[in-house]
N, CA, C and O atoms as a MOPAC input file, in Angstrom:
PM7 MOZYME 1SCF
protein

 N     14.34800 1    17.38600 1   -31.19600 1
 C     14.57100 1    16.00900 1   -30.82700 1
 C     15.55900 1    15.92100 1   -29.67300 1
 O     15.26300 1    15.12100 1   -28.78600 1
 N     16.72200 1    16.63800 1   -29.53900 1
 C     17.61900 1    16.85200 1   -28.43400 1
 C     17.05200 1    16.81400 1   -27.28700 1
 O     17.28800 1    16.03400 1   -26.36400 1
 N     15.76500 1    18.25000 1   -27.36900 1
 C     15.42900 1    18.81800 1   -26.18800 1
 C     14.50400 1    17.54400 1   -25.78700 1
 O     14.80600 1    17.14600 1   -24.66200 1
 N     13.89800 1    17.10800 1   -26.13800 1
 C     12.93100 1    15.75600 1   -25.92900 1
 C     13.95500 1    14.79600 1   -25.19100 1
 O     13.69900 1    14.49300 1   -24.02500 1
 N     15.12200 1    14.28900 1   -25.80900 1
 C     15.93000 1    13.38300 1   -25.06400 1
 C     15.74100 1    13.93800 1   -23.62000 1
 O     15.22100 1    13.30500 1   -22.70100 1
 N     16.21000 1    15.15100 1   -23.54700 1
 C     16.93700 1    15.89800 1   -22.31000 1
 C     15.22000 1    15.38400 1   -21.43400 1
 O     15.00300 1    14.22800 1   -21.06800 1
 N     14.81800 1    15.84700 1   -21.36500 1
 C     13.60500 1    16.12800 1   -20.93700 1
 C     12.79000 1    14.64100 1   -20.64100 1
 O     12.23500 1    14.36000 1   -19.57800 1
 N     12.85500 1    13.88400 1   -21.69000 1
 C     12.94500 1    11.83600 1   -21.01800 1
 C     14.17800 1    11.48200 1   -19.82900 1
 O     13.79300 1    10.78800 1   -18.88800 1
 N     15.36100 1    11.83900 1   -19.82600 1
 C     16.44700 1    11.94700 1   -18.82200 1
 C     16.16800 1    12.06600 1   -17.86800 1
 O     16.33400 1    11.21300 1   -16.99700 1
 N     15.42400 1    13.64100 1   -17.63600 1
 C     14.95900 1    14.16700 1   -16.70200 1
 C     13.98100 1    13.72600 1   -15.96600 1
 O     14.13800 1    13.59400 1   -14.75200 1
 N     12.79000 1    13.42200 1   -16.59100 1
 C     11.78100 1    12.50500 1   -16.19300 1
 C     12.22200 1    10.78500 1   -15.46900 1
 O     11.73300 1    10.25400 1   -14.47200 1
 N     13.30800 1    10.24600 1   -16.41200 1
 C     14.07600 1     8.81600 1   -16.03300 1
 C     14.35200 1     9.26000 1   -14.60000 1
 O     14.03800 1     8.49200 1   -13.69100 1
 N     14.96800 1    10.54700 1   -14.30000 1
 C     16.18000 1    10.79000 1   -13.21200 1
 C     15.13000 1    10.96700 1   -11.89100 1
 O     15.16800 1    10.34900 1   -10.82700 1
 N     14.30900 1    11.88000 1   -12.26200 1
 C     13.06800 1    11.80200 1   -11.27100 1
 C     12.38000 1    10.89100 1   -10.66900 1
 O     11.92100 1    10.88700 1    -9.52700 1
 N     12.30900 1     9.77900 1   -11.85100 1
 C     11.43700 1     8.75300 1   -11.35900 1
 C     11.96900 1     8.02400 1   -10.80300 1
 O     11.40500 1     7.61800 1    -9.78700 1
 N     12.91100 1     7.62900 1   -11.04000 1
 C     13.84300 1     6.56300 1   -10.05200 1
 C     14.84300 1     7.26700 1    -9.05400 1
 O     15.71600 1     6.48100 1    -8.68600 1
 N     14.93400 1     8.29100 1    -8.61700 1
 C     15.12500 1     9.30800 1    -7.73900 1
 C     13.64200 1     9.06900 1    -6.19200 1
 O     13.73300 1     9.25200 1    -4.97800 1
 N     12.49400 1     8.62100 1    -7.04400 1
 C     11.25700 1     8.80600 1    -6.15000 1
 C     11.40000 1     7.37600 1    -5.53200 1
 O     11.17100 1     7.10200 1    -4.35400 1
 N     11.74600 1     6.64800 1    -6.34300 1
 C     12.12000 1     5.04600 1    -6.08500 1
 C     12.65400 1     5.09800 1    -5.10100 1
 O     12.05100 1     4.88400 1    -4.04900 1
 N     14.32300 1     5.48600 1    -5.15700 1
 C     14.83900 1     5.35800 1    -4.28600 1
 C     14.21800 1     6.05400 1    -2.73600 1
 O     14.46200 1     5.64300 1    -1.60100 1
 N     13.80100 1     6.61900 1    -2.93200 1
 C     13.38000 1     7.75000 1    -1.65200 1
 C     12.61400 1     6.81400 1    -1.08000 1
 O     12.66300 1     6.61000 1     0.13300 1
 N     11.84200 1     6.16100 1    -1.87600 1
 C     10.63100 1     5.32500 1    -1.23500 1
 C     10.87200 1     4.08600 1    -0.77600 1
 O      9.93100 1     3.39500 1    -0.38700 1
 N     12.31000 1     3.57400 1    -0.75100 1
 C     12.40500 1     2.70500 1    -0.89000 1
 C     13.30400 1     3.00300 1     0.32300 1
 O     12.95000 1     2.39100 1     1.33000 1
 N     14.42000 1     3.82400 1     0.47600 1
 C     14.92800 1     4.60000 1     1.46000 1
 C     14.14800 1     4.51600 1     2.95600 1
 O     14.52600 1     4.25000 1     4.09600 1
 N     12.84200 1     4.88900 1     2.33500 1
 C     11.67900 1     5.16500 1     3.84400 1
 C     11.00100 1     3.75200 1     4.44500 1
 O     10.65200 1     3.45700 1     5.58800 1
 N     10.95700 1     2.88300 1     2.97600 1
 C     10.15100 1     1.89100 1     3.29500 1
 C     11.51300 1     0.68400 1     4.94400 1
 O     11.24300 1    -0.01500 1     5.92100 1
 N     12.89900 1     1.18200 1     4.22000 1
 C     13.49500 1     0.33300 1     4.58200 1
 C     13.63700 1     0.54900 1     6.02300 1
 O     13.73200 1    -0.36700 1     6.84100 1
 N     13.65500 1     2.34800 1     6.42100 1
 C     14.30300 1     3.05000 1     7.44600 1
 C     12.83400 1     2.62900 1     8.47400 1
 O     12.88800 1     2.43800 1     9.68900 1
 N     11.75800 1     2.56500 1     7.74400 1
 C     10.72900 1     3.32000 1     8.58700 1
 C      9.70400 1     1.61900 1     9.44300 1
 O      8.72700 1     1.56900 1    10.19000 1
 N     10.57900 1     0.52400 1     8.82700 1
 C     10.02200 1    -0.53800 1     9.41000 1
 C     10.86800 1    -1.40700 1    10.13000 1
 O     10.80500 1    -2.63600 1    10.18800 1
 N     11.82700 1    -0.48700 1    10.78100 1
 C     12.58400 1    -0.49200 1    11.94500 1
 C     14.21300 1    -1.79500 1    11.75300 1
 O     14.94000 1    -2.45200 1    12.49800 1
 N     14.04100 1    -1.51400 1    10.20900 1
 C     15.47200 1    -2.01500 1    10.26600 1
 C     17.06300 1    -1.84600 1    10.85000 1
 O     17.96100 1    -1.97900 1    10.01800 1
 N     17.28600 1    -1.67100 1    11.70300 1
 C     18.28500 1    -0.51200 1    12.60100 1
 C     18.89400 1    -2.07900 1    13.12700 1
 O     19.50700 1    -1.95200 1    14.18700 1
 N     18.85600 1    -3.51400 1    12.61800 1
 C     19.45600 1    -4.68500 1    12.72500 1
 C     20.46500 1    -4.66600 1    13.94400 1
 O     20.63000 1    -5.73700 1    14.52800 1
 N     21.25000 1    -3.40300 1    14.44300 1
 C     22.50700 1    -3.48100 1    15.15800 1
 C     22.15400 1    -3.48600 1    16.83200 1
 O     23.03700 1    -3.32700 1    17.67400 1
 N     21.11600 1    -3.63800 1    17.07800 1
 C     20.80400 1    -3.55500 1    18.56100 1
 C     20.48300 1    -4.95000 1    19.19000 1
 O     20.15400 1    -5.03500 1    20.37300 1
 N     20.59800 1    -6.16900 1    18.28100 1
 C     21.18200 1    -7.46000 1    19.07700 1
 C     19.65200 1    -8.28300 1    20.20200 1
 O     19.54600 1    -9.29000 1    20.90200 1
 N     18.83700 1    -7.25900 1    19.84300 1
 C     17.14500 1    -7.88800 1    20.55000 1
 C     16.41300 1    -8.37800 1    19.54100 1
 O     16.18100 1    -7.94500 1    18.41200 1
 N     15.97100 1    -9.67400 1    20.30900 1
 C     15.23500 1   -10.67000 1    19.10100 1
 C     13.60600 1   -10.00500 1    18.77000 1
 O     13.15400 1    -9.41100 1    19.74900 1
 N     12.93400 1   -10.01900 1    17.87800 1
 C     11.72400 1    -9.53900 1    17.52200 1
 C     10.83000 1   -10.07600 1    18.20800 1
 O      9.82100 1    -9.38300 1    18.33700 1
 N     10.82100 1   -11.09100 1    18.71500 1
 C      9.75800 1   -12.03400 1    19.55000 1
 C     10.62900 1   -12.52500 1    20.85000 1
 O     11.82100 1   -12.39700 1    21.13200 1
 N      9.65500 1   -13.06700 1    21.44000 1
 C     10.03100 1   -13.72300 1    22.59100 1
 C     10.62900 1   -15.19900 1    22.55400 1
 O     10.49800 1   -15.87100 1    21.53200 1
 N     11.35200 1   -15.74800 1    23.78800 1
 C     11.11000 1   -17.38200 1    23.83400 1
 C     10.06100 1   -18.27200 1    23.49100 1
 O     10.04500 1   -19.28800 1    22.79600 1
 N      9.13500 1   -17.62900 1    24.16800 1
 C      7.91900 1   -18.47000 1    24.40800 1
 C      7.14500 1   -18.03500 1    22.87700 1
 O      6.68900 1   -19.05200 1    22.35400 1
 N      6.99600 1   -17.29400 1    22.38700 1
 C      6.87500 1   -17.03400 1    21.07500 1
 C      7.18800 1   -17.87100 1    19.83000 1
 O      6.42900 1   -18.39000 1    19.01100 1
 N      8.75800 1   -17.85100 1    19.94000 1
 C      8.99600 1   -18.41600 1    18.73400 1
 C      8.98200 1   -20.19200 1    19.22000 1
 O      8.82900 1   -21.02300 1    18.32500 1
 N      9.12300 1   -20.57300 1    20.43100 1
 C      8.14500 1   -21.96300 1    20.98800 1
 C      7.25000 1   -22.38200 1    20.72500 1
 O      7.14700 1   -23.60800 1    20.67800 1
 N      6.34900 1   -21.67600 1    20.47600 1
 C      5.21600 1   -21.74100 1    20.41800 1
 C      4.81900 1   -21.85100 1    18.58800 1
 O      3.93300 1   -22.65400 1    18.29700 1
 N      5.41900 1   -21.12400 1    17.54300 1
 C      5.39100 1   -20.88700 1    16.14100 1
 C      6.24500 1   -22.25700 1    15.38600 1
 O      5.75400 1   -23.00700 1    14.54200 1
 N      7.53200 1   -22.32500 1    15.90700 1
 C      8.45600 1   -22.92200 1    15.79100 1
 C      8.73200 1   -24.31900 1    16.23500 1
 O      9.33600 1   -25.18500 1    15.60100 1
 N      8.08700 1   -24.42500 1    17.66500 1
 C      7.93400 1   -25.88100 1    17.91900 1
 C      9.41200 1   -26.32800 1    18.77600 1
 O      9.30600 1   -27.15600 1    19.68200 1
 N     10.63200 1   -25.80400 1    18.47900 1
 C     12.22100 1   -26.00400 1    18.82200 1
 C     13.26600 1   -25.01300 1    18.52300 1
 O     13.29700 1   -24.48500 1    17.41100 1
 N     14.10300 1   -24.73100 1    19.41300 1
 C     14.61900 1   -23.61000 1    19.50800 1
 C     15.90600 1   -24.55400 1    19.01500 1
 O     15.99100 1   -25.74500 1    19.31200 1
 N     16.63500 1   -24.02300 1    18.42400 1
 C     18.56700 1   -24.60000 1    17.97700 1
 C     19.09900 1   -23.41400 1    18.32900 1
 O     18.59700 1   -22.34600 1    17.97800 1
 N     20.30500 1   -23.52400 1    19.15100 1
 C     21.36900 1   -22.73600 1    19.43200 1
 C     22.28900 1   -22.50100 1    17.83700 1
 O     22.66200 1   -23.60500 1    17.44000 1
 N     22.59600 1   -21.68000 1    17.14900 1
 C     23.07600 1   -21.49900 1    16.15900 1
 C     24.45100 1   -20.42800 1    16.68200 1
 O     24.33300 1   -19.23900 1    16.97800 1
 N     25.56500 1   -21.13000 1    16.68900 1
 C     26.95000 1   -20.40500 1    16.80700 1
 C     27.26600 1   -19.75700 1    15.84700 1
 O     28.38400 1   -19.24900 1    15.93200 1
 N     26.34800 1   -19.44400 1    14.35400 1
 C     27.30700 1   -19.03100 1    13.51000 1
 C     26.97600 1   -17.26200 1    13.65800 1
 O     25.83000 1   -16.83100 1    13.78800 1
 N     28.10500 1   -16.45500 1    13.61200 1
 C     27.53600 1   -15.49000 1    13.81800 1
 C     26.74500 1   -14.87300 1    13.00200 1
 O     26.69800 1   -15.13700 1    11.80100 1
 N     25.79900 1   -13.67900 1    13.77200 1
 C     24.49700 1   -13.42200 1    12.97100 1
 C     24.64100 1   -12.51900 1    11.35400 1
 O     25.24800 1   -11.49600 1    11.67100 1
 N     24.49300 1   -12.48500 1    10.55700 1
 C     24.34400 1   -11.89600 1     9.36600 1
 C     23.33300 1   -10.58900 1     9.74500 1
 O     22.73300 1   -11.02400 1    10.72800 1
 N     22.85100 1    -9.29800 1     9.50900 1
 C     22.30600 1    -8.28300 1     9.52800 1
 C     22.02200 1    -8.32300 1     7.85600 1
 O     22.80200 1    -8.24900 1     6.90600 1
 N     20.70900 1    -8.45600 1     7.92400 1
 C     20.48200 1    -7.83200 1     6.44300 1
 C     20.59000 1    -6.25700 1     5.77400 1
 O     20.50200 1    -5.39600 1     6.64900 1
 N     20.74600 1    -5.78200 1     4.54100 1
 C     21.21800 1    -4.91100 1     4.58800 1
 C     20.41800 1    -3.69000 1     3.51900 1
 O     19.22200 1    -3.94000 1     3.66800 1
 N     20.49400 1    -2.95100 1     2.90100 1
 C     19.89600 1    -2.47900 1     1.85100 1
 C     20.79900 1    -1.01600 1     1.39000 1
 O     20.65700 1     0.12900 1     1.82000 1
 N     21.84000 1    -1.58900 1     0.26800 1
 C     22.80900 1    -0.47300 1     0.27100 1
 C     22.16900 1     1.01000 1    -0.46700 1
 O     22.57500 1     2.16800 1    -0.37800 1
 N     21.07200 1     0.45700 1    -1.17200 1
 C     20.63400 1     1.81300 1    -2.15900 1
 C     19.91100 1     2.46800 1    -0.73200 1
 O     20.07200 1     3.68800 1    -0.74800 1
 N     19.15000 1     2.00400 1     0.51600 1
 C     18.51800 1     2.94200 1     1.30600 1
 C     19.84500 1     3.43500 1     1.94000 1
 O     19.72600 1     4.62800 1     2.21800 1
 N     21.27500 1     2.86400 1     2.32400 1
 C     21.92900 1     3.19200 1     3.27100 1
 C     22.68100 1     4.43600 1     2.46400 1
 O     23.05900 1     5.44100 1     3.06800 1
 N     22.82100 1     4.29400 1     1.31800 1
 C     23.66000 1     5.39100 1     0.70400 1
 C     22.68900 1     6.33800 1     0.30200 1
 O     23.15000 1     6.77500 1    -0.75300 1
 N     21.26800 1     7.09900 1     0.59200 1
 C     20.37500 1     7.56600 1     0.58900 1
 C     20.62100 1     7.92200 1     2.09200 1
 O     21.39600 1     8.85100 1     2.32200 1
 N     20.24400 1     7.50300 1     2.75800 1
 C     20.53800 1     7.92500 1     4.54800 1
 C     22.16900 1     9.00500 1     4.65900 1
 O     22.56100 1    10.08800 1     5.09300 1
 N     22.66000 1     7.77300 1     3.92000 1
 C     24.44000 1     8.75400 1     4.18200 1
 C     23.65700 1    10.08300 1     3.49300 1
 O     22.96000 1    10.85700 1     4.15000 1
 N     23.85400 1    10.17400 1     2.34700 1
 C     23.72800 1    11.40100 1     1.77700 1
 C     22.55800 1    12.49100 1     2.45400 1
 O     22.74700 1    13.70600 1     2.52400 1
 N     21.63900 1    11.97100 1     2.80700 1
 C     20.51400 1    12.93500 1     3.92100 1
 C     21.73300 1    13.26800 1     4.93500 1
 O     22.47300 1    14.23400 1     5.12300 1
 N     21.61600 1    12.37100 1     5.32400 1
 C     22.88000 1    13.21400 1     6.36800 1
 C     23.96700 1    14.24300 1     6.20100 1
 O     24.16400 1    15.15800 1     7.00100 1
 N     24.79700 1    13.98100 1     4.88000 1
 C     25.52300 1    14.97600 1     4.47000 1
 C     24.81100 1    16.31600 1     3.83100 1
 O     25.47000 1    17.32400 1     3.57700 1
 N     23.59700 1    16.23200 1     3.63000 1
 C     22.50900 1    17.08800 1     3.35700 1
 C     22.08300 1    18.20300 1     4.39800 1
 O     21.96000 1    19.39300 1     4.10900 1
 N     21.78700 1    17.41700 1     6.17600 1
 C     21.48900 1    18.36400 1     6.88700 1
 C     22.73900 1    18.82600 1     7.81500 1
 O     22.67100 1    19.38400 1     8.91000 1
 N     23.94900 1    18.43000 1     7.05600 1
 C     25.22800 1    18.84700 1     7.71200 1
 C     25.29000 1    20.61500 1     6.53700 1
 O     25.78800 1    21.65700 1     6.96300 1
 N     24.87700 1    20.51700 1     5.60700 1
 C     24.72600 1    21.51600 1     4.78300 1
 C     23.25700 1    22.66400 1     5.22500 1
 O     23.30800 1    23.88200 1     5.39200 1
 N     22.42300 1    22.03600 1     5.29000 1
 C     21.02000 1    22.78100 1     5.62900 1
 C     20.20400 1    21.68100 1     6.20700 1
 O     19.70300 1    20.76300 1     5.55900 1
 N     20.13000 1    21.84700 1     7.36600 1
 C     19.26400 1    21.10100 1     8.19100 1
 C     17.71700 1    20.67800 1     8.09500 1
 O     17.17000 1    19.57600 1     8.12500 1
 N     17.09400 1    22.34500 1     7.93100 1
 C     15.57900 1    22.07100 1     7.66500 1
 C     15.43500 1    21.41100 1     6.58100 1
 O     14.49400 1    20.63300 1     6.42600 1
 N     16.39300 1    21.63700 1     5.63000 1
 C     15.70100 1    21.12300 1     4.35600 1
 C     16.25500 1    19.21500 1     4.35600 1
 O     15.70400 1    18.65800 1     3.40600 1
 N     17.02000 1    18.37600 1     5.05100 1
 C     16.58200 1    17.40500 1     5.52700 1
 C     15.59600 1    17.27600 1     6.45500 1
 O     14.73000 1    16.41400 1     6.30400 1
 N     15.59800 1    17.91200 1     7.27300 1
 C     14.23200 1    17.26800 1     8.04500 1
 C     13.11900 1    17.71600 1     7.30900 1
 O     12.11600 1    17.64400 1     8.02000 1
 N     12.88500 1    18.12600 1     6.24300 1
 C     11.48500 1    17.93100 1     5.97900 1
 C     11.39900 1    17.21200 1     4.87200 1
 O     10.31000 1    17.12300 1     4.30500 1
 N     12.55800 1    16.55600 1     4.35700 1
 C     12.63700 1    15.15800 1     3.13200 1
 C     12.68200 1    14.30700 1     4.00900 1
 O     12.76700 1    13.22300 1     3.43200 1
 N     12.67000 1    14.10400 1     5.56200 1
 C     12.81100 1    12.72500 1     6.41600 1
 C     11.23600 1    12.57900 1     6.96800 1
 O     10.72100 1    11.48600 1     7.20200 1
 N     10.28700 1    14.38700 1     7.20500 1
 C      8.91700 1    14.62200 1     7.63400 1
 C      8.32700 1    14.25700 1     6.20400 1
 O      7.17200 1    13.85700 1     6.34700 1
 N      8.76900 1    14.25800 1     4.73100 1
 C      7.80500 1    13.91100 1     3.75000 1
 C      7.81500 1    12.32200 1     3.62100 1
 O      6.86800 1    11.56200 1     3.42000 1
 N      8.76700 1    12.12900 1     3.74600 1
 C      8.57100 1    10.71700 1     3.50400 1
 C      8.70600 1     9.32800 1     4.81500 1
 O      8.65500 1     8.22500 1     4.27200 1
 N      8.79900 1     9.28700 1     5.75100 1
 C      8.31400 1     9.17700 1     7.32200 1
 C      7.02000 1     9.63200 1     7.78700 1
 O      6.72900 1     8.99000 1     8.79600 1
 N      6.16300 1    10.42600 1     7.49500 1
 C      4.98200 1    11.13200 1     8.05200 1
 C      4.08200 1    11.12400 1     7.58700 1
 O      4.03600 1    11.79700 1     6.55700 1
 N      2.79500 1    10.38500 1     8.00800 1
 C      1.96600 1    10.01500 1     6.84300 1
 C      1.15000 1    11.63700 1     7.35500 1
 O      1.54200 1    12.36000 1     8.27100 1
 N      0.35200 1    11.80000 1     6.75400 1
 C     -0.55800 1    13.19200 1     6.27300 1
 C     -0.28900 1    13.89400 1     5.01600 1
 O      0.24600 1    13.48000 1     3.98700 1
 N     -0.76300 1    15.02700 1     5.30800 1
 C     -0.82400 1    16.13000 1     3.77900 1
 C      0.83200 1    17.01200 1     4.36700 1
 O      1.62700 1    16.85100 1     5.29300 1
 N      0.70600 1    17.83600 1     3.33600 1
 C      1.67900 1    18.61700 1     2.98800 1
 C      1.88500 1    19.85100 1     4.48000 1
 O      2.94000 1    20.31200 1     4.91600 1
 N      0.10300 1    20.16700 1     5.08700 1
 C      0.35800 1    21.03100 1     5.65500 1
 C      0.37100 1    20.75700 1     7.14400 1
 O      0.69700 1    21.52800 1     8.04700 1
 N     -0.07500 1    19.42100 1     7.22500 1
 C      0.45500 1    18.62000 1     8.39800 1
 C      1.70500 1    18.64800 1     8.67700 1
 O      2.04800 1    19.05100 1     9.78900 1
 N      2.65700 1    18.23100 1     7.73800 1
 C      4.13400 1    18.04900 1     7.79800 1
 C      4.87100 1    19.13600 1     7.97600 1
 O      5.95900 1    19.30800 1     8.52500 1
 N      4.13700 1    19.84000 1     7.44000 1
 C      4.44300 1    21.44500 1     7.37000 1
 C      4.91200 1    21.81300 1     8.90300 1
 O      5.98500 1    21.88600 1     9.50200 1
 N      3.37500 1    22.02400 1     9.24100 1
 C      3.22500 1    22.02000 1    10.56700 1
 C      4.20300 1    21.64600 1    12.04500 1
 O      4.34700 1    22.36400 1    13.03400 1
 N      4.85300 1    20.11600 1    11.74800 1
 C      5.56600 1    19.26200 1    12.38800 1
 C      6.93500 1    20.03000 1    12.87100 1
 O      7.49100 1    20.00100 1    13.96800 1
 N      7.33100 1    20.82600 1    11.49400 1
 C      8.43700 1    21.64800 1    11.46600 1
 C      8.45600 1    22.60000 1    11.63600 1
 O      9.44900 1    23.14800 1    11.15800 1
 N      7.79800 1    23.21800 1    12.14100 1
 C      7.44700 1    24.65000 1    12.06900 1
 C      7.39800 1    25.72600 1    10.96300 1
 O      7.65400 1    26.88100 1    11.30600 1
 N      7.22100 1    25.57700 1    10.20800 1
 C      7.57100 1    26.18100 1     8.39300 1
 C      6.16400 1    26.21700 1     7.86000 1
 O      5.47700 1    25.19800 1     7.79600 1
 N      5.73900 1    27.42300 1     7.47200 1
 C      4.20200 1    27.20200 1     6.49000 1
 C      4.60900 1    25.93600 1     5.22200 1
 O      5.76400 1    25.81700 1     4.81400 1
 N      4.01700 1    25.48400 1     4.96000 1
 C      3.40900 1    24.59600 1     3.98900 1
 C      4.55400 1    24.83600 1     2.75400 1
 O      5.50900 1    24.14600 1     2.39800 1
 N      3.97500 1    26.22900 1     2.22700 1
 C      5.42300 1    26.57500 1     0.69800 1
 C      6.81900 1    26.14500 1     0.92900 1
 O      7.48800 1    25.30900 1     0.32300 1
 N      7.17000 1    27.04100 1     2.13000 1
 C      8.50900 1    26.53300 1     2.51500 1
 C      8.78400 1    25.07600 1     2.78100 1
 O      9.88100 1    24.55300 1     2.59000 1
 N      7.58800 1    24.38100 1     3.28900 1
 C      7.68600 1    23.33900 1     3.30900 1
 C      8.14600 1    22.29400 1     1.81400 1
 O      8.91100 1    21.34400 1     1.65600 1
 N      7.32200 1    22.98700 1     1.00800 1
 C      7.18800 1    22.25400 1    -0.25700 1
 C      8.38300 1    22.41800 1    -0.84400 1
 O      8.76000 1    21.53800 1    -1.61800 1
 N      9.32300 1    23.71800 1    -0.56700 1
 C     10.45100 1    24.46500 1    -1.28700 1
 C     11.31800 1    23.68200 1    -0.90800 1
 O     12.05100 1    23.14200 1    -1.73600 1
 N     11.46900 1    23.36900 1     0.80500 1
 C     12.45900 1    22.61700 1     1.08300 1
 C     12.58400 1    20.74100 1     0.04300 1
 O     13.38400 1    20.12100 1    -0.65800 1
 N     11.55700 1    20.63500 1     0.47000 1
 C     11.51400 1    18.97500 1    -0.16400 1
 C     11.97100 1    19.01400 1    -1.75800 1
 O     12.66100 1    18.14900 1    -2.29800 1
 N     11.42100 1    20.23900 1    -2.41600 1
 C     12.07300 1    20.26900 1    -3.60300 1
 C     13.27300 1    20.13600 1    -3.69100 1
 O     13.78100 1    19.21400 1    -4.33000 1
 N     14.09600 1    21.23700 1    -2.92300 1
 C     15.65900 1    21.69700 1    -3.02800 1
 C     16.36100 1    20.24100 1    -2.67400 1
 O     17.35600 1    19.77200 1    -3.22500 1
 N     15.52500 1    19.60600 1    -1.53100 1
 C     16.32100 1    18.30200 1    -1.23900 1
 C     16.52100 1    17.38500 1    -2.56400 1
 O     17.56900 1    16.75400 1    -2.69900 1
 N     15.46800 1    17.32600 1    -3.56000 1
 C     15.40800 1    16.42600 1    -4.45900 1
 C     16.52500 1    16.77100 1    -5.49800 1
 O     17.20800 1    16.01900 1    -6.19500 1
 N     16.50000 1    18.40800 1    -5.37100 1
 C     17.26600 1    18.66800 1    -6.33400 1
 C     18.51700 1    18.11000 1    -6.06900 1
 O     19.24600 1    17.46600 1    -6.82400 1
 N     18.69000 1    18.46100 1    -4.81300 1
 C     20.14200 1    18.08400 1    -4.47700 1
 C     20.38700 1    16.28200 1    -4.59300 1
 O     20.99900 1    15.49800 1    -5.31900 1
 N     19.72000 1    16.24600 1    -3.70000 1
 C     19.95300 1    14.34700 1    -3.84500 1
 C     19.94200 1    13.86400 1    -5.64000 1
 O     20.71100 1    12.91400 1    -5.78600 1
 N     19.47000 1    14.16300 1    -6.58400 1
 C     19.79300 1    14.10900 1    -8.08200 1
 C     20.67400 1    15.00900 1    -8.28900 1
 O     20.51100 1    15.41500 1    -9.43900 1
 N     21.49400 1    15.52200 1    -7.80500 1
 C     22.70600 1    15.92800 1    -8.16300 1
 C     23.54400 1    15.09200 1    -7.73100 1
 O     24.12100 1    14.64800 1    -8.72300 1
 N     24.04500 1    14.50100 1    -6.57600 1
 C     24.59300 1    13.72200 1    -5.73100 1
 C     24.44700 1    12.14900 1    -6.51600 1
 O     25.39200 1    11.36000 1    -6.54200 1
 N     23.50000 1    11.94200 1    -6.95500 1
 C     22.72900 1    10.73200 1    -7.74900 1
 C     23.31700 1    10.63500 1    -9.09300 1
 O     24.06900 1     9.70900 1    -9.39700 1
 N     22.96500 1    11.64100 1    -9.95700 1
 C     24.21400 1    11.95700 1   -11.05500 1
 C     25.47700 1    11.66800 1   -11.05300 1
 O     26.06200 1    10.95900 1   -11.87200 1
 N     26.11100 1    12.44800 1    -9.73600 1
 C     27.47400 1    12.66500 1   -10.01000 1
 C     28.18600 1    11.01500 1    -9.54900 1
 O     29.10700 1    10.40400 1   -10.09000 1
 N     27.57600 1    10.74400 1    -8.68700 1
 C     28.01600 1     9.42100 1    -8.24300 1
 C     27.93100 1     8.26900 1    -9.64500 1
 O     28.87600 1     7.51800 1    -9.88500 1
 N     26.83500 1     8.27900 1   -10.36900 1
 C     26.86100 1     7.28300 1   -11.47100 1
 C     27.27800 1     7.65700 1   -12.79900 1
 O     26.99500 1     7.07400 1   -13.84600 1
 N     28.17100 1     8.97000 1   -12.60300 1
 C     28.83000 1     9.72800 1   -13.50900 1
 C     30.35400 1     8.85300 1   -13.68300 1
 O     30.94000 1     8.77500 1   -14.76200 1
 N     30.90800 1     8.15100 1   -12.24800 1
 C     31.83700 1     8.20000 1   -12.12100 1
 C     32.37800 1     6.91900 1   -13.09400 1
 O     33.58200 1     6.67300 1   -13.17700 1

């Protein structure tokens, strides 16, 4: 019965481990980077949708998404440790194709490919743990 707990944990830790990742990519990968101050459309655009433009003085708010940003930090502190093995948790989940496409991208056969993305997971659920340990 122990080993069963352990082993639902494990499965819990995984699955919402994949969450985050996906959620990480969904946020990174549809060009939320808010800090570069260029509007998404044009004048004549939002004229045209909108009907009237208002000058609004208040300053702008940036939306935000702390579970992708503290996912990004930690990739980062990841390929400050081993590099390939972030870039190919940023090529799995950024890159649409198969395994040996991505593979490919990086220069790494496919296994290594797969080895790296593992080790990343491992690590990022360690990091994931210890942080909601605290």
């Amino acid at each position: 019965m122990h080993l069963n707990n352990k082993e639902n944990m494990n499965d819990d830790l995984k699955r919402y481990l994949e969450e985050r990742l996906n959620e990480w990519a969904e946020w990174y990968s549809h060009g939320n980077w808010y800090g570069v101050g260029f509007s998404p459309c044009s004048i004549e655009y939002r004229l045209m949708t909108e009907g009237i433009l208002v000058k609004n003085t208040a300053p702008k708010v940036s939306p935000t998404n702390e579970n992708a940003e503290e996912i990004e930090s930690w990739v980062n502190d990841m390929a400050k440790q081993n590099d390939r093995m972030a870039l190919a948790l940023r090529y799995n989940y950024f890159t649409k194709g198969g395994l040996r496409f991505k593979a490919q991208k990086i220069q790494v056969s496919h296994m290594l490919f797969k080895s790296y993305v593992d080790m990343a997971h491992q690590w990022l659920a360690g990091r994931l743990s210890a942080s909601y340990r605290k």
